[in-house]
């Protein structure tokens, strides 16, 4: 299964589909899911300090034997660690837990109202020191990005936010594209909450795909990077089998009308 790459605004390549790792009660299954995903051909790993499983993720990476330069490993600084020095410390812990010497992408996890500026400065330092190949943000909407543009020396390469037809806001998506920031969509499967949706089922059946595959492909059609999470090998494989069909413009239109602001995480507009 060949997963395409997108090129970030600093020229580095990022796989368009990866493995999500938010599994707070499933730490013992995380290492195996990393091993399975890497064995199946996934190379993008979406980690975060708050998931409290970076040691397991690191063990999976090491045991897989995959060459480091073939991997694209992301992590995120959590809200309580925001600030210049505390972000640098949090980054050190993440690197040590993962057992890595550098990250491919480090993100500010949420735009907490204080310390956004200092935290971005810390990420710029890590980038300058070549400890991160790219830096970005998560859950930043237009108002947060506009604030960041006022003080940033480096434009974020990636903005990771929740993305499914049920919470798709075309203006927010377009603002990232206009500013050359790659959108990475999380919770593409809406954690299965919408699996019985009639429109989803009707369109998925038309393509001979599951509703999960349809939702992953919807992210790909938009040009987003997507990181469906599963700790089950068969599901990881199912969620990857999305490069042998395209969703027609008419069906994309129908799917985009499903917006009802269903979100698995907080709404960034509240930050
Ligand atoms: N930046 C942020 O603030 C933020 C917030 C949330 C998530 N994320 C990232 O995005 C990733 C994905 O989001 P998410 O984990 O919240 O939700 P998701 O990927 O939309 O859904 C994951 C859920 O769907 C189940 N599942 C996966 N594939 C399935 C399939 N083919 N059939 C049936 N069920 C399936 C999984 O269960 P099993 O594991 O049991 O298969 C899990 O319960 C996270 O893991 C994390 O890396 C980032």
Coordinates of N, CA and C in Angstrom, one line a residue, residues 28-247:
X28 N -1.0 -0.8 27.0 CA -0.4 -2.1 26.8 C -0.6 -2.5 25.3
X29 N -1.5 -1.9 24.6 CA -1.8 -2.3 23.2 C -1.1 -1.3 22.2
X30 N -0.5 -0.2 22.8 CA 0.0 0.8 21.9 C 1.3 0.3 21.2
X31 N 2.2 -0.4 21.9 CA 3.4 -0.8 21.2 C 3.1 -1.7 20.1
X32 N 2.1 -2.6 20.3 CA 1.7 -3.6 19.2 C 1.1 -2.8 18.1
X33 N 0.3 -1.8 18.4 CA -0.3 -1.1 17.3 C 0.7 -0.3 16.4
X34 N 1.8 0.2 17.1 CA 2.8 0.8 16.3 C 3.5 -0.2 15.5
X35 N 3.8 -1.4 16.1 CA 4.5 -2.5 15.3 C 3.6 -2.9 14.1
X36 N 2.3 -3.0 14.3 CA 1.4 -3.4 13.2 C 1.4 -2.4 12.1
X37 N 1.2 -1.1 12.6 CA 1.1 0.0 11.6 C 2.4 0.1 10.7
X38 N 3.5 0.0 11.4 CA 4.8 0.1 10.6 C 5.0 -1.1 9.7
X39 N 4.6 -2.3 10.2 CA 4.6 -3.5 9.4 C 3.7 -3.3 8.1
X40 N 2.6 -2.7 8.3 CA 1.6 -2.5 7.2 C 2.0 -1.4 6.2
X41 N 3.1 -0.6 6.6 CA 3.6 0.4 5.7 C 3.3 1.8 6.1
X42 N 2.7 2.0 7.3 CA 2.5 3.4 7.8 C 3.8 3.9 8.3
X43 N 4.1 5.2 8.1 CA 5.3 5.8 8.5 C 5.1 7.0 9.3
X44 N 3.9 7.5 9.4 CA 3.6 8.7 10.2 C 3.0 8.3 11.6
X45 N 3.6 8.7 12.6 CA 3.2 8.3 14.0 C 2.8 9.6 14.7
X46 N 1.5 9.7 15.2 CA 1.0 10.9 15.9 C 1.0 10.7 17.4
X47 N 2.1 11.1 18.0 CA 2.2 11.0 19.4 C 1.9 12.3 20.2
X48 N 1.9 12.2 21.5 CA 1.7 13.5 22.3 C 2.1 13.1 23.7
X49 N 2.7 14.1 24.4 CA 3.1 13.8 25.8 C 1.8 13.4 26.7
X50 N 0.7 14.1 26.5 CA -0.5 13.9 27.3 C -1.1 12.5 27.1
X51 N -0.7 11.8 26.0 CA -1.3 10.5 25.8 C -0.6 9.5 26.8
X52 N 0.5 9.9 27.4 CA 1.2 9.1 28.4 C 1.6 7.7 27.9
X53 N 1.9 7.6 26.7 CA 2.3 6.3 26.1 C 3.6 6.5 25.2
X54 N 4.3 7.5 25.4 CA 5.5 7.7 24.5 C 6.6 6.7 24.6
X55 N 6.7 6.1 25.9 CA 7.7 5.1 26.0 C 7.3 3.8 25.2
X56 N 6.0 3.5 25.3 CA 5.5 2.3 24.5 C 5.7 2.6 23.0
X57 N 5.4 3.8 22.6 CA 5.5 4.2 21.2 C 7.0 4.0 20.8
X58 N 7.9 4.5 21.6 CA 9.3 4.4 21.3 C 9.8 3.0 21.2
X59 N 9.2 2.1 22.1 CA 9.6 0.7 22.1 C 9.2 0.1 20.7
X60 N 7.9 0.4 20.3 CA 7.4 -0.1 19.0 C 8.3 0.4 17.9
X61 N 8.7 1.6 17.9 CA 9.5 2.1 16.8 C 10.9 1.4 16.8
X62 N 11.5 1.2 17.9 CA 12.8 0.5 18.0 C 12.7 -0.9 17.5
X63 N 11.6 -1.6 18.1 CA 11.5 -3.1 17.7 C 11.1 -3.3 16.3
X64 N 10.5 -2.3 15.7 CA 10.1 -2.4 14.3 C 11.3 -2.6 13.3
X65 N 12.4 -2.0 13.7 CA 13.6 -2.0 12.8 C 13.5 -1.1 11.7
X66 N 12.4 -0.3 11.6 CA 12.3 0.7 10.4 C 13.4 1.8 10.6
X67 N 14.0 2.1 9.5 CA 15.1 3.1 9.5 C 14.5 4.4 10.0
X68 N 15.2 5.1 10.9 CA 14.6 6.4 11.4 C 14.3 7.4 10.4
X69 N 15.1 7.5 9.3 CA 14.9 8.5 8.3 C 13.6 8.2 7.5
X70 N 13.1 7.0 7.6 CA 11.9 6.6 6.8 C 10.7 7.0 7.6
X71 N 10.9 7.3 8.9 CA 9.7 7.6 9.8 C 9.4 9.1 9.8
X72 N 8.2 9.4 10.2 CA 7.8 10.8 10.4 C 7.1 10.8 11.8
X73 N 7.8 11.2 12.8 CA 7.3 11.1 14.2 C 6.9 12.5 14.7
X74 N 5.7 12.6 15.1 CA 5.1 13.9 15.6 C 4.9 13.8 17.1
X75 N 5.1 14.8 17.9 CA 4.6 14.9 19.3 C 4.1 16.3 19.5
X76 N 3.6 16.5 20.7 CA 2.9 17.8 21.0 C 3.2 18.2 22.5
X77 N 3.4 19.5 22.7 CA 3.6 20.0 24.0 C 2.2 20.3 24.6
X78 N 2.0 19.7 25.8 CA 0.7 19.9 26.5 C 0.5 21.2 27.2
X79 N -0.7 21.6 27.4 CA -1.0 22.9 28.0 C -0.3 23.3 29.2
X80 N -0.1 22.3 30.2 CA 0.5 22.7 31.4 C 2.0 22.9 31.3
X81 N 2.6 22.5 30.1 CA 4.0 22.7 29.9 C 4.3 23.9 29.0
X82 N 3.3 24.7 28.7 CA 3.5 25.8 27.8 C 4.3 26.9 28.5
X83 N 5.0 27.7 27.7 CA 6.0 28.6 28.3 C 7.4 28.3 27.7
X84 N 8.3 29.2 27.7 CA 9.6 28.9 26.9 C 10.4 27.8 27.6
X85 N 10.8 27.9 28.8 CA 11.7 26.9 29.4 C 10.9 25.6 29.6
X86 N 9.7 25.7 30.0 CA 8.9 24.5 30.3 C 8.7 23.7 29.0
X87 N 8.5 24.4 27.9 CA 8.4 23.6 26.6 C 9.6 22.9 26.3
X88 N 10.8 23.6 26.5 CA 12.1 22.9 26.2 C 12.2 21.7 27.0
X89 N 11.8 21.8 28.3 CA 11.9 20.6 29.2 C 11.0 19.5 28.8
X90 N 9.8 19.9 28.4 CA 8.8 18.9 27.9 C 9.3 18.2 26.7
X91 N 9.9 19.0 25.8 CA 10.5 18.4 24.6 C 11.5 17.3 24.9
X92 N 12.4 17.7 25.8 CA 13.5 16.8 26.2 C 12.9 15.5 26.7
X93 N 11.8 15.6 27.6 CA 11.2 14.3 28.1 C 10.6 13.5 27.0
X94 N 9.9 14.2 26.1 CA 9.3 13.5 25.0 C 10.4 12.7 24.1
X95 N 11.5 13.4 23.8 CA 12.5 12.8 23.0 C 13.1 11.6 23.8
X96 N 13.3 11.8 25.1 CA 13.9 10.7 25.9 C 12.9 9.5 26.0
X97 N 11.6 9.8 26.2 CA 10.6 8.7 26.3 C 10.5 8.0 25.0
X98 N 10.5 8.7 23.9 CA 10.4 8.1 22.5 C 11.7 7.4 22.2
X99 N 12.8 7.7 22.8 CA 14.1 7.1 22.5 C 14.6 7.6 21.2
X100 N 14.3 8.9 20.9 CA 14.7 9.5 19.6 C 15.7 10.6 19.8
X101 N 16.4 11.0 18.7 CA 17.3 12.1 18.7 C 16.7 13.4 18.2
X102 N 15.7 13.2 17.4 CA 15.0 14.4 16.9 C 13.5 14.0 16.6
X103 N 12.7 15.0 16.4 CA 11.3 14.8 15.9 C 11.1 15.3 14.5
X104 N 10.2 14.8 13.8 CA 9.9 15.3 12.5 C 8.9 16.5 12.6
X105 N 8.1 16.5 13.6 CA 7.1 17.6 13.8 C 6.8 17.7 15.3
X106 N 6.9 18.9 15.8 CA 6.5 19.2 17.2 C 5.4 20.3 17.1
X107 N 4.3 20.0 17.9 CA 3.1 20.9 17.8 C 2.8 21.5 19.2
X108 N 2.2 22.7 19.2 CA 1.6 23.2 20.4 C 0.2 22.5 20.4
X109 N -0.1 21.8 21.4 CA -1.3 20.9 21.4 C -2.6 21.7 21.3
X110 N -2.7 22.7 22.2 CA -3.9 23.6 22.3 C -3.5 25.0 22.5
X111 N -4.3 25.9 21.9 CA -3.9 27.4 22.0 C -4.4 28.0 23.4
X112 N -3.8 27.4 24.5 CA -4.2 27.9 25.8 C -3.9 29.4 25.8
X113 N -4.7 30.2 26.5 CA -4.7 31.7 26.3 C -3.4 32.3 26.8
X114 N -2.7 31.7 27.7 CA -1.5 32.4 28.1 C -0.3 31.5 27.6
X115 N 0.8 32.2 27.4 CA 2.1 31.5 27.0 C 2.1 31.0 25.6
X116 N 1.1 31.4 24.8 CA 1.2 30.9 23.4 C 2.5 31.4 22.7
X117 N 2.8 32.7 22.9 CA 3.9 33.4 22.2 C 5.2 32.7 22.6
X118 N 5.4 32.6 24.0 CA 6.7 32.0 24.5 C 6.9 30.6 24.0
X119 N 5.7 29.9 24.0 CA 5.8 28.5 23.5 C 6.2 28.4 22.1
X120 N 5.7 29.3 21.2 CA 6.1 29.3 19.8 C 7.6 29.6 19.7
X121 N 8.0 30.5 20.5 CA 9.5 30.9 20.5 C 10.3 29.7 20.8
X122 N 9.9 28.9 21.8 CA 10.6 27.6 22.2 C 10.6 26.7 21.0
X123 N 9.5 26.6 20.3 CA 9.5 25.7 19.1 C 10.5 26.2 18.0
X124 N 10.5 27.5 17.9 CA 11.4 28.0 16.9 C 12.9 27.7 17.3
X125 N 13.2 27.8 18.6 CA 14.5 27.5 19.0 C 14.9 26.0 18.7
X126 N 13.9 25.1 19.0 CA 14.1 23.7 18.7 C 14.3 23.4 17.2
X127 N 13.6 24.2 16.4 CA 13.7 24.1 14.9 C 15.1 24.6 14.5
X128 N 15.5 25.7 15.1 CA 16.9 26.3 14.7 C 18.0 25.3 15.1
X129 N 17.7 24.6 16.3 CA 18.8 23.7 16.7 C 18.7 22.3 16.0
X130 N 17.8 22.2 15.0 CA 17.6 21.0 14.2 C 17.2 19.8 15.1
X131 N 16.5 20.1 16.2 CA 15.9 19.0 17.0 C 14.5 18.6 16.5
X132 N 13.9 19.5 15.7 CA 12.7 19.2 15.0 C 12.8 19.6 13.5
X133 N 12.4 18.7 12.7 CA 12.5 19.0 11.2 C 11.4 20.0 10.8
X134 N 10.3 20.0 11.6 CA 9.3 21.0 11.3 C 8.5 21.3 12.6
X135 N 7.9 22.5 12.7 CA 7.1 22.8 13.8 C 5.7 23.3 13.4
X136 N 4.8 23.2 14.3 CA 3.4 23.6 13.9 C 2.5 23.7 15.1
X137 N 1.3 23.8 14.9 CA 0.3 24.1 15.9 C -0.9 23.1 15.8
X138 N -1.7 23.0 16.8 CA -2.9 22.2 16.8 C -4.0 22.9 17.4
X139 N -5.2 22.7 16.8 CA -6.4 23.3 17.3 C -6.3 24.9 17.2
X140 N -5.6 25.4 16.3 CA -5.5 26.8 16.0 C -6.5 27.1 15.0
X141 N -7.4 28.1 15.3 CA -8.3 28.6 14.2 C -7.7 29.9 13.8
X142 N -8.5 30.5 12.9 CA -8.0 31.8 12.2 C -7.5 32.8 13.3
X143 N -8.3 33.0 14.3 CA -7.9 34.1 15.3 C -6.6 33.7 16.0
X144 N -6.3 32.5 16.2 CA -5.1 32.1 16.9 C -3.9 32.3 15.9
X145 N -4.1 31.9 14.6 CA -3.1 32.0 13.6 C -2.7 33.5 13.4
X146 N -3.8 34.3 13.3 CA -3.5 35.7 13.0 C -2.6 36.3 14.2
X147 N -2.9 35.9 15.4 CA -2.1 36.4 16.5 C -0.7 35.9 16.4
X148 N -0.5 34.6 16.0 CA 0.8 34.0 15.9 C 1.6 34.7 14.8
X149 N 1.0 35.1 13.7 CA 1.7 35.7 12.6 C 2.3 37.1 13.0
X150 N 1.7 37.7 14.0 CA 2.2 39.0 14.5 C 3.6 38.9 15.1
X151 N 3.9 37.7 15.7 CA 5.2 37.6 16.3 C 6.1 36.5 15.8
X152 N 5.6 35.6 15.0 CA 6.4 34.4 14.6 C 7.5 34.8 13.6
X153 N 8.6 34.2 13.8 CA 9.7 34.2 12.7 C 9.6 33.1 11.7
X154 N 8.9 32.0 12.2 CA 8.7 30.8 11.3 C 7.2 30.6 11.2
X155 N 6.8 30.4 10.0 CA 5.3 30.1 9.8 C 5.1 28.6 10.2
X156 N 4.1 28.2 10.9 CA 3.8 26.8 11.2 C 3.8 26.0 9.9
X157 N 4.3 24.8 9.9 CA 4.3 24.0 8.7 C 3.0 23.2 8.7
X158 N 2.4 22.9 9.8 CA 1.2 22.1 10.0 C 0.3 22.7 11.0
X159 N -1.0 22.5 10.8 CA -2.0 22.8 11.8 C -2.9 21.6 11.9
X160 N -2.9 21.0 13.1 CA -3.7 19.7 13.3 C -4.9 20.1 14.0
X161 N -6.1 19.9 13.4 CA -7.4 20.1 14.1 C -8.4 19.1 13.7
X162 N -9.5 19.0 14.4 CA -10.5 18.0 14.2 C -11.1 18.2 12.8
X163 N -11.2 17.1 12.1 CA -11.7 17.2 10.7 C -12.5 16.0 10.3
X164 N -13.8 16.2 10.2 CA -14.7 15.2 9.6 C -15.8 16.1 9.0
X165 N -16.7 15.4 8.1 CA -17.8 16.2 7.6 C -18.6 16.9 8.6
X166 N -18.6 16.3 9.8 CA -19.5 16.7 10.9 C -19.1 18.0 11.6
X167 N -17.8 18.3 11.4 CA -17.3 19.6 12.0 C -16.5 20.4 11.0
X168 N -16.7 20.1 9.7 CA -15.9 20.8 8.7 C -16.3 22.3 8.5
X169 N -15.3 23.2 8.7 CA -15.6 24.6 8.5 C -14.7 25.1 7.3
X170 N -15.3 25.2 6.1 CA -14.5 25.4 4.9 C -13.6 26.7 5.0
X171 N -14.1 27.7 5.7 CA -13.3 29.0 5.8 C -12.1 28.8 6.6
X172 N -12.2 28.0 7.7 CA -11.0 27.7 8.5 C -10.0 26.9 7.8
X173 N -10.5 25.9 7.0 CA -9.6 25.0 6.2 C -8.9 25.9 5.2
X174 N -9.6 26.7 4.5 CA -9.1 27.5 3.4 C -8.0 28.5 3.9
X175 N -8.2 29.1 5.1 CA -7.3 30.0 5.7 C -5.9 29.4 5.8
X176 N -5.9 28.1 6.2 CA -4.6 27.4 6.3 C -3.9 27.3 5.0
X177 N -4.8 26.9 4.0 CA -4.2 26.7 2.6 C -3.7 28.0 2.1
X178 N -4.4 29.1 2.3 CA -4.0 30.4 1.8 C -2.6 30.8 2.4
X179 N -2.4 30.3 3.6 CA -1.1 30.7 4.3 C -0.1 29.6 4.2
X180 N -0.3 28.6 3.3 CA 0.7 27.6 3.1 C 1.0 26.7 4.3
X181 N -0.1 26.5 5.1 CA 0.0 25.6 6.3 C -0.7 24.3 6.0
X182 N 0.0 23.2 6.1 CA -0.7 21.9 5.8 C -1.7 21.6 6.9
X183 N -2.9 21.3 6.5 CA -3.9 20.8 7.5 C -3.7 19.3 7.7
X184 N -3.7 19.0 9.0 CA -3.7 17.6 9.4 C -5.0 17.4 10.2
X185 N -5.9 16.5 9.7 CA -7.1 16.3 10.4 C -7.1 15.2 11.4
X186 N -7.6 15.5 12.6 CA -7.7 14.4 13.6 C -9.1 13.9 13.8
X187 N -9.2 12.8 14.5 CA -10.5 12.1 14.7 C -11.3 12.0 13.4
X188 N -10.7 11.5 12.3 CA -11.4 11.5 11.0 C -12.6 10.5 11.1
X189 N -12.6 9.5 12.1 CA -13.6 8.5 12.2 C -14.7 9.0 13.1
X190 N -14.6 10.1 13.7 CA -15.5 10.6 14.7 C -15.7 9.5 15.8
X191 N -14.6 8.8 16.0 CA -14.6 7.7 17.0 C -15.7 6.7 16.8
X192 N -16.2 6.6 15.6 CA -17.3 5.6 15.3 C -18.7 6.1 15.7
X193 N -18.8 7.3 16.2 CA -20.1 7.8 16.7 C -21.1 7.9 15.5
X194 N -20.6 8.1 14.3 CA -21.5 8.3 13.2 C -21.7 7.1 12.2
X195 N -21.3 6.0 12.8 CA -21.3 4.8 11.9 C -22.7 4.4 11.3
X196 N -23.7 4.8 12.0 CA -25.1 4.5 11.5 C -25.7 5.6 10.7
X197 N -25.0 6.7 10.5 CA -25.5 7.8 9.7 C -25.9 7.3 8.3
X198 N -27.2 7.6 7.9 CA -27.7 7.1 6.6 C -27.0 7.6 5.4
X199 N -26.6 8.9 5.4 CA -26.0 9.4 4.2 C -24.6 8.7 4.0
X200 N -23.9 8.6 5.2 CA -22.6 8.0 5.1 C -22.7 6.5 4.6
X201 N -23.7 5.8 5.1 CA -23.8 4.4 4.7 C -24.2 4.3 3.3
X202 N -25.0 5.2 2.8 CA -25.5 5.1 1.4 C -24.3 5.4 0.5
X203 N -23.5 6.4 0.8 CA -22.4 6.7 -0.1 C -21.3 5.7 0.0
X204 N -21.0 5.2 1.2 CA -20.0 4.1 1.4 C -20.3 2.9 0.6
X205 N -21.6 2.5 0.6 CA -22.1 1.3 -0.1 C -21.8 1.5 -1.6
X206 N -22.1 2.7 -2.1 CA -21.9 3.0 -3.5 C -20.5 2.7 -4.0
X207 N -19.5 2.9 -3.1 CA -18.1 2.7 -3.5 C -17.6 1.3 -3.0
X208 N -18.5 0.6 -2.3 CA -18.0 -0.7 -1.8 C -17.0 -0.6 -0.7
X209 N -17.2 0.5 0.1 CA -16.2 0.7 1.2 C -17.0 0.8 2.5
X210 N -16.3 0.8 3.6 CA -16.9 1.0 4.9 C -17.1 2.5 5.2
X211 N -17.9 2.8 6.1 CA -18.1 4.2 6.5 C -16.8 4.8 7.0
X212 N -16.0 3.9 7.7 CA -14.7 4.4 8.2 C -13.7 4.8 7.0
X213 N -13.7 3.9 6.0 CA -12.9 4.2 4.9 C -13.3 5.5 4.1
X214 N -14.6 5.6 4.1 CA -15.2 6.8 3.4 C -14.7 8.1 4.1
X215 N -14.8 8.0 5.5 CA -14.4 9.2 6.2 C -12.9 9.5 6.1
X216 N -12.1 8.5 6.1 CA -10.6 8.7 5.9 C -10.4 9.3 4.5
X217 N -11.1 8.7 3.5 CA -10.9 9.2 2.1 C -11.4 10.6 1.9
X218 N -12.4 11.0 2.7 CA -12.9 12.4 2.6 C -11.8 13.4 3.0
X219 N -11.1 13.0 4.1 CA -9.9 13.9 4.5 C -8.9 13.9 3.4
X220 N -8.6 12.8 2.7 CA -7.6 12.7 1.7 C -8.0 13.6 0.5
X221 N -9.3 13.5 0.1 CA -9.8 14.3 -1.0 C -9.6 15.8 -0.8
X222 N -9.8 16.2 0.5 CA -9.6 17.6 0.8 C -8.2 18.1 0.7
X223 N -7.2 17.1 0.7 CA -5.8 17.4 0.7 C -5.2 17.5 2.1
X224 N -6.0 17.0 3.1 CA -5.5 16.9 4.5 C -4.6 15.7 4.7
X225 N -3.7 15.8 5.7 CA -3.1 14.6 6.3 C -4.1 14.0 7.3
X226 N -4.2 12.7 7.4 CA -5.2 12.2 8.3 C -4.5 11.1 9.2
X227 N -5.0 10.9 10.4 CA -4.4 10.0 11.4 C -5.4 9.2 12.2
X228 N -6.2 8.3 11.4 CA -7.1 7.5 12.1 C -6.4 6.6 13.2
X229 N -7.1 6.4 14.3 CA -6.4 5.6 15.4 C -7.2 4.3 15.5
X230 N -6.4 3.2 15.6 CA -6.9 1.9 16.0 C -5.7 1.1 16.6
X231 N -6.1 0.3 17.6 CA -5.1 -0.6 18.2 C -5.3 -2.0 17.6
X232 N -6.1 -2.1 16.6 CA -6.4 -3.4 16.0 C -5.9 -3.5 14.6
X233 N -5.0 -4.5 14.4 CA -4.3 -4.6 13.1 C -5.3 -4.6 11.9
X234 N -6.4 -5.3 12.0 CA -7.3 -5.4 10.8 C -7.9 -4.1 10.6
X235 N -8.2 -3.3 11.6 CA -8.8 -2.0 11.4 C -7.8 -1.0 10.9
X236 N -6.5 -1.1 11.4 CA -5.5 -0.2 10.8 C -5.4 -0.4 9.3
X237 N -5.4 -1.7 8.9 CA -5.3 -2.0 7.5 C -6.6 -1.5 6.7
X238 N -7.7 -1.7 7.3 CA -9.0 -1.2 6.7 C -8.9 0.3 6.5
X239 N -8.4 1.0 7.5 CA -8.4 2.5 7.4 C -7.4 3.0 6.4
X240 N -6.4 2.1 6.0 CA -5.4 2.5 5.0 C -5.8 2.2 3.6
X241 N -6.8 1.4 3.5 CA -7.2 1.0 2.1 C -8.2 2.0 1.5
X242 N -7.6 3.2 1.3 CA -8.4 4.3 0.8 C -7.8 4.9 -0.4
X243 N -6.8 4.3 -1.0 CA -6.1 4.9 -2.2 C -6.5 4.2 -3.5
X244 N -7.6 3.4 -3.4 CA -8.0 2.7 -4.7 C -9.4 3.2 -5.1
X245 N -9.8 4.3 -4.5 CA -11.1 4.9 -5.0 C -11.0 6.4 -4.7
X246 N -11.9 7.1 -5.5 CA -12.0 8.6 -5.3 C -13.5 8.9 -5.0
X247 N -13.8 9.9 -4.2 CA -15.1 10.3 -3.9 C -15.5 11.4 -5.0

